[in-house]
Amino acid sequence: MGKAAALCGGGGNSTRGLVSLLSAVPCLACQELPAMSAEPGGRGGGGPAGGAPAAAPGSDTYKGWLFKWTNYLKGYQRRWFVLSNGLLSYYRTQAEMAHTCRGTINLSTAHIDTEDSCNIVLSNGGRTYHLKASSEVERQRWVTALELAKAKAIRLRNNQSDDSGDEEPASQSDKGELHSTLKSLSSKLEDLSTCNDLIAKHGAALQRSLSELENLKLPAESGEKIKAVNERATLFRITSNAMINACRDFLELAESHSRKWQRALQYEREQRIRLEETIEQLAKQHNSLERACRGAPGLPSSTTGITSTAKGSVQSAKGEASDEDEETEYFDAMEDAPAFITVTADPKHHRRSGSNLSGASEGHPEEWNLEDSVFESSNQSSYNESTCKDLLPKKRRRTRIPDKPNYSLNLWSIMKNCIGKELSKIPMPVNFNEPLSMLQRLTEDLEYHELLDKAVKCESSTEQMCFVAAFSVSSYSTTVHRTAKPFNPLLGETYELDRLEELGFRSLCEQVSHHPPAAAHHVYSKRGWTLWQEITIASKFRGKYLSIMPLGAIHLEFHSSGNHYVWRKVTSTVHNIIVGKLWIDQSGEIEIVNHKSKDKCQLKFTPYSYFSRDVPRKVTGVVSDADGKAHYVMSGTWDEKMECSKIVQSSHGSTSTEGKQKTVYQTLTPKVLWRKYPLPENAENMYFFSDLALTLNEPEEWVAPTDSRLRPDQRLMESGRWDEANVEKQRLEEKQRAVRRRREAEAVEALEEGKDYEGYIPLWFERKVDAVTGELICVYKGGYWEAKDKQDWSMCPDIF
């Protein structure tokens, strides 16, 4: 039956008059016009085509085909998905619904993200589904269904778990009233749609009649035509009245329930805010109690509950955990790596029975006491204030910068249109920056360079590895409060930090590439070590969080021993981009390899979770030699300190819930290798800069004209003149774009002439194949410090 016939089955008094009129003048409803479609506008047809969700009658179940990412070998595979009762399940075929479910994700605690026009990402804890629809329309249908199912699941969960007594759960009568209201609104919307179609139809007929009336020639015809016009005008007026009445009924019904819905929405919003505040408060209290418990003097220290995985499994496709089909083959080199537990052994007992130890480490346990010249005891800070006083710089450095202005700016208003883009390509005002460039942030990793100075004195390569591991962790300590982004360096921008006389090292950075952004770094220390790296930052904004993935290897070589260490950085994630307070987490693994002795250290950065009983920001690891024998256990947090415990015995423990056998390491008392320096006074108003960070942008004489200290927009921002800094930032970026366009034109011209075009060539670094990793990286070719001594900067480009 069509829309006109549908009106006979229900509606209000206004539609009954319309039905009576249509039955009285059927010839006018059909004469000279095509018959009404049974479904105007194509609405209400059969089930959705293709993979679009199909709703079962009288239920909230949706079914359909989607493509699910499995692995890099098989890519996306077609799967049958069923959405029901807040759960999304999938099967290989529809026939499998009767016996085999391949995976299920609970939407009440899941995050729903959209990567592009056809992709959907569902994540719930460690489980992530990467889905793809066949079209953008189909994707939107699924997203709508998933969002509705998630909202309903959250509402049901809150109703079931709400024992506060603030409001009684919804009764059956309330649910019936809501269902009846929604049914009435749906009926009124149907009436409005029908009336709209009829008005359009009769209006067109009336217009044709009026046109015919104007073209009349014979008076005899005029009477009949005028009569037809009058009848159609009457029909059009009655239809319009029915439309008006239907609109009035709909508005009255909507207004009568809008206040109730507003109150319900406000209540839900307040409950959510209250729950977030409660969870945050509980997390803070739990953290404080845990730290107080660990610091209590009367507690026994025979066991430490450090349980982690020595080597974590390789991350699945898309960089997140994901369910796989049963037929999937796993190529996971680290999957069988055992978990470990450390137990602090009694030193006296092991002195008596030293000959009976398993020999996990070379020599006798007494040697641990002989190493105190290098390893400091656990009740002392490795670098306390007295140590700092011994390293007081000869030159007086500044201890404060102008306070950060109180500018309010909505981050989401700028970044909502940048989802999926790289951070370096997002035009950001200085309001979200800190007055340091990425080159200066890279140099800031040297804040705890004393760890490398101590590592030089180690005779054992495994002992030296402990200090290198602590140094690799210490570089993240400055990020715990630093949620602002540094300035993206201009191509050719440099930064030097010459502390050769004060601290024994000098550092040079240069921006060697703009797309992708890459910076080369070289550090020489006269105390016996050299560090170099080329870091490329890959970043993705996902709406709720921002992932920053540093790419490139860090090389460290000790001059006397020739030990050459290589490692890579972990992923940094900025959370609460949309709502809440920004916070940063570090997660992933670092494998440090000594390519001379083949010693290794595997460090695991555990992701932070409100609901985990682990210490926040935990880092654990094991130092082993070339034969795989474990010598030291590393433990601590990347924002506070790192400890090292010597292993005296190892044994196989119980099997974990994941089927992996744990290894129990008996260790001596841990030694603190690194502890974070306290922040300076008033740090919260100075971008949470450390003492070293406060001096990085301090003006200095004789530096290169491309040095970050001379960057005008950064200098204006540090002075608190943010409006001027934004104008200057736009000028510099446009100047850089003009240079890039000119370089591209030169490349095209050279190509047309059949000539080679080298492109941009870094000034102080050159590309070479690294002998250890086989990668093509930028290494320092020399000449900068000699040019500084001569003050000959004629080769430097004009970038500011």
CSV table of N, CA and C in Angstrom, one decimal, residues 246-294:
chain,number,residue,atom,x,y,z
A,246,ALA,N,-0.8,18.2,11.2
A,246,ALA,CA,0.2,17.2,11.5
A,246,ALA,C,1.4,17.8,12.1
A,247,CYS,N,1.8,18.9,11.6
A,247,CYS,CA,3.0,19.7,12.2
A,247,CYS,C,2.7,20.1,13.6
A,248,ARG,N,1.5,20.6,13.8
A,248,ARG,CA,1.1,21.1,15.2
A,248,ARG,C,1.1,19.9,16.2
A,249,ASP,N,0.5,18.8,15.7
A,249,ASP,CA,0.5,17.6,16.6
A,249,ASP,C,1.9,17.2,17.0
A,250,PHE,N,2.8,17.2,16.0
A,250,PHE,CA,4.2,16.7,16.2
A,250,PHE,C,4.9,17.7,17.1
A,251,LEU,N,4.7,19.0,16.9
A,251,LEU,CA,5.4,19.9,17.8
A,251,LEU,C,4.9,19.8,19.2
A,252,GLU,N,3.6,19.7,19.4
A,252,GLU,CA,3.0,19.6,20.8
A,252,GLU,C,3.6,18.3,21.5
A,253,LEU,N,3.6,17.2,20.7
A,253,LEU,CA,4.1,16.0,21.3
A,253,LEU,C,5.6,16.1,21.7
A,254,ALA,N,6.4,16.7,20.8
A,254,ALA,CA,7.8,16.9,21.0
A,254,ALA,C,8.1,17.8,22.2
A,255,GLU,N,7.3,18.9,22.3
A,255,GLU,CA,7.5,19.9,23.4
A,255,GLU,C,7.1,19.3,24.7
A,256,SER,N,6.1,18.4,24.7
A,256,SER,CA,5.7,17.8,26.0
A,256,SER,C,6.7,16.9,26.6
A,257,HIS,N,7.6,16.3,25.7
A,257,HIS,CA,8.6,15.4,26.2
A,257,HIS,C,10.0,16.0,26.2
A,258,SER,N,10.2,17.2,25.7
A,258,SER,CA,11.5,17.7,25.6
A,258,SER,C,12.1,18.0,27.0
A,259,ARG,N,11.3,18.5,27.9
A,259,ARG,CA,11.8,18.9,29.2
A,259,ARG,C,12.2,17.6,29.9
A,260,LYS,N,11.4,16.5,29.8
A,260,LYS,CA,11.8,15.3,30.5
A,260,LYS,C,13.1,14.8,29.9
A,261,TRP,N,13.3,14.8,28.6
A,261,TRP,CA,14.5,14.3,28.0
A,261,TRP,C,15.7,15.2,28.4
A,262,GLN,N,15.5,16.5,28.5
A,262,GLN,CA,16.6,17.4,28.9
A,262,GLN,C,17.0,17.1,30.3
A,263,ARG,N,16.0,16.8,31.2
A,263,ARG,CA,16.4,16.5,32.6
A,263,ARG,C,17.2,15.1,32.6
A,264,ALA,N,16.7,14.2,31.8
A,264,ALA,CA,17.4,12.9,31.8
A,264,ALA,C,18.8,13.0,31.2
A,265,LEU,N,19.0,13.9,30.2
A,265,LEU,CA,20.3,14.1,29.6
A,265,LEU,C,21.2,14.8,30.6
A,266,GLN,N,20.7,15.8,31.3
A,266,GLN,CA,21.5,16.5,32.3
A,266,GLN,C,21.9,15.5,33.5
A,267,TYR,N,21.0,14.6,33.8
A,267,TYR,CA,21.3,13.7,34.9
A,267,TYR,C,22.4,12.7,34.4
A,268,GLU,N,22.3,12.2,33.2
A,268,GLU,CA,23.4,11.3,32.7
A,268,GLU,C,24.7,12.0,32.6
A,269,ARG,N,24.7,13.3,32.2
A,269,ARG,CA,25.9,14.1,32.1
A,269,ARG,C,26.6,14.2,33.4
A,270,GLU,N,25.8,14.6,34.4
A,270,GLU,CA,26.3,14.8,35.8
A,270,GLU,C,26.8,13.5,36.3
A,271,GLN,N,26.1,12.4,36.0
A,271,GLN,CA,26.6,11.1,36.5
A,271,GLN,C,27.9,10.7,35.9
A,272,ARG,N,28.1,11.0,34.6
A,272,ARG,CA,29.3,10.7,33.9
A,272,ARG,C,30.5,11.5,34.5
A,273,ILE,N,30.3,12.8,34.7
A,273,ILE,CA,31.3,13.7,35.3
A,273,ILE,C,31.7,13.2,36.7
A,274,ARG,N,30.7,12.8,37.5
A,274,ARG,CA,30.9,12.4,38.8
A,274,ARG,C,31.7,11.1,38.8
A,275,LEU,N,31.4,10.2,37.9
A,275,LEU,CA,32.1,8.9,37.8
A,275,LEU,C,33.6,9.2,37.4
A,276,GLU,N,33.8,10.1,36.4
A,276,GLU,CA,35.2,10.4,36.0
A,276,GLU,C,36.0,10.9,37.1
A,277,GLU,N,35.4,11.9,37.9
A,277,GLU,CA,36.1,12.4,39.0
A,277,GLU,C,36.4,11.4,40.1
A,278,THR,N,35.4,10.5,40.3
A,278,THR,CA,35.6,9.5,41.3
A,278,THR,C,36.8,8.5,40.9
A,279,ILE,N,36.8,8.1,39.7
A,279,ILE,CA,37.8,7.2,39.2
A,279,ILE,C,39.2,7.9,39.3
A,280,GLU,N,39.3,9.1,38.9
A,280,GLU,CA,40.5,9.8,38.9
A,280,GLU,C,41.0,10.0,40.4
A,281,GLN,N,40.1,10.3,41.3
A,281,GLN,CA,40.5,10.4,42.7
A,281,GLN,C,40.9,9.1,43.3
A,282,LEU,N,40.2,8.0,42.9
A,282,LEU,CA,40.6,6.7,43.4
A,282,LEU,C,42.0,6.3,42.9
A,283,ALA,N,42.2,6.6,41.6
A,283,ALA,CA,43.5,6.3,41.0
A,283,ALA,C,44.7,7.1,41.8
A,284,LYS,N,44.4,8.3,42.1
A,284,LYS,CA,45.4,9.1,42.8
A,284,LYS,C,45.7,8.6,44.2
A,285,GLN,N,44.6,8.2,44.9
A,285,GLN,CA,44.7,7.7,46.2
A,285,GLN,C,45.4,6.3,46.2
A,286,HIS,N,45.1,5.5,45.2
A,286,HIS,CA,45.8,4.2,45.1
A,286,HIS,C,47.3,4.4,44.8
A,287,ASN,N,47.6,5.3,44.0
A,287,ASN,CA,49.0,5.6,43.7
A,287,ASN,C,49.7,6.1,44.9
A,288,SER,N,49.1,7.0,45.7
A,288,SER,CA,49.7,7.5,46.9
A,288,SER,C,49.9,6.5,47.9
A,289,LEU,N,48.9,5.6,48.1
A,289,LEU,CA,49.0,4.6,49.1
A,289,LEU,C,50.1,3.5,48.7
A,290,GLU,N,50.2,3.3,47.4
A,290,GLU,CA,51.2,2.3,47.0
A,290,GLU,C,52.6,2.8,47.2
A,291,ARG,N,52.8,4.1,46.9
A,291,ARG,CA,54.1,4.6,47.1
A,291,ARG,C,54.4,4.7,48.6
A,292,ALA,N,53.4,5.1,49.4
A,292,ALA,CA,53.7,5.2,50.9
A,292,ALA,C,54.0,3.8,51.4
A,293,CYS,N,53.3,2.8,50.9
A,293,CYS,CA,53.6,1.4,51.3
A,293,CYS,C,55.0,1.0,51.0
A,294,ARG,N,55.4,1.3,49.8
A,294,ARG,CA,56.8,0.9,49.4
A,294,ARG,C,57.8,1.7,50.2
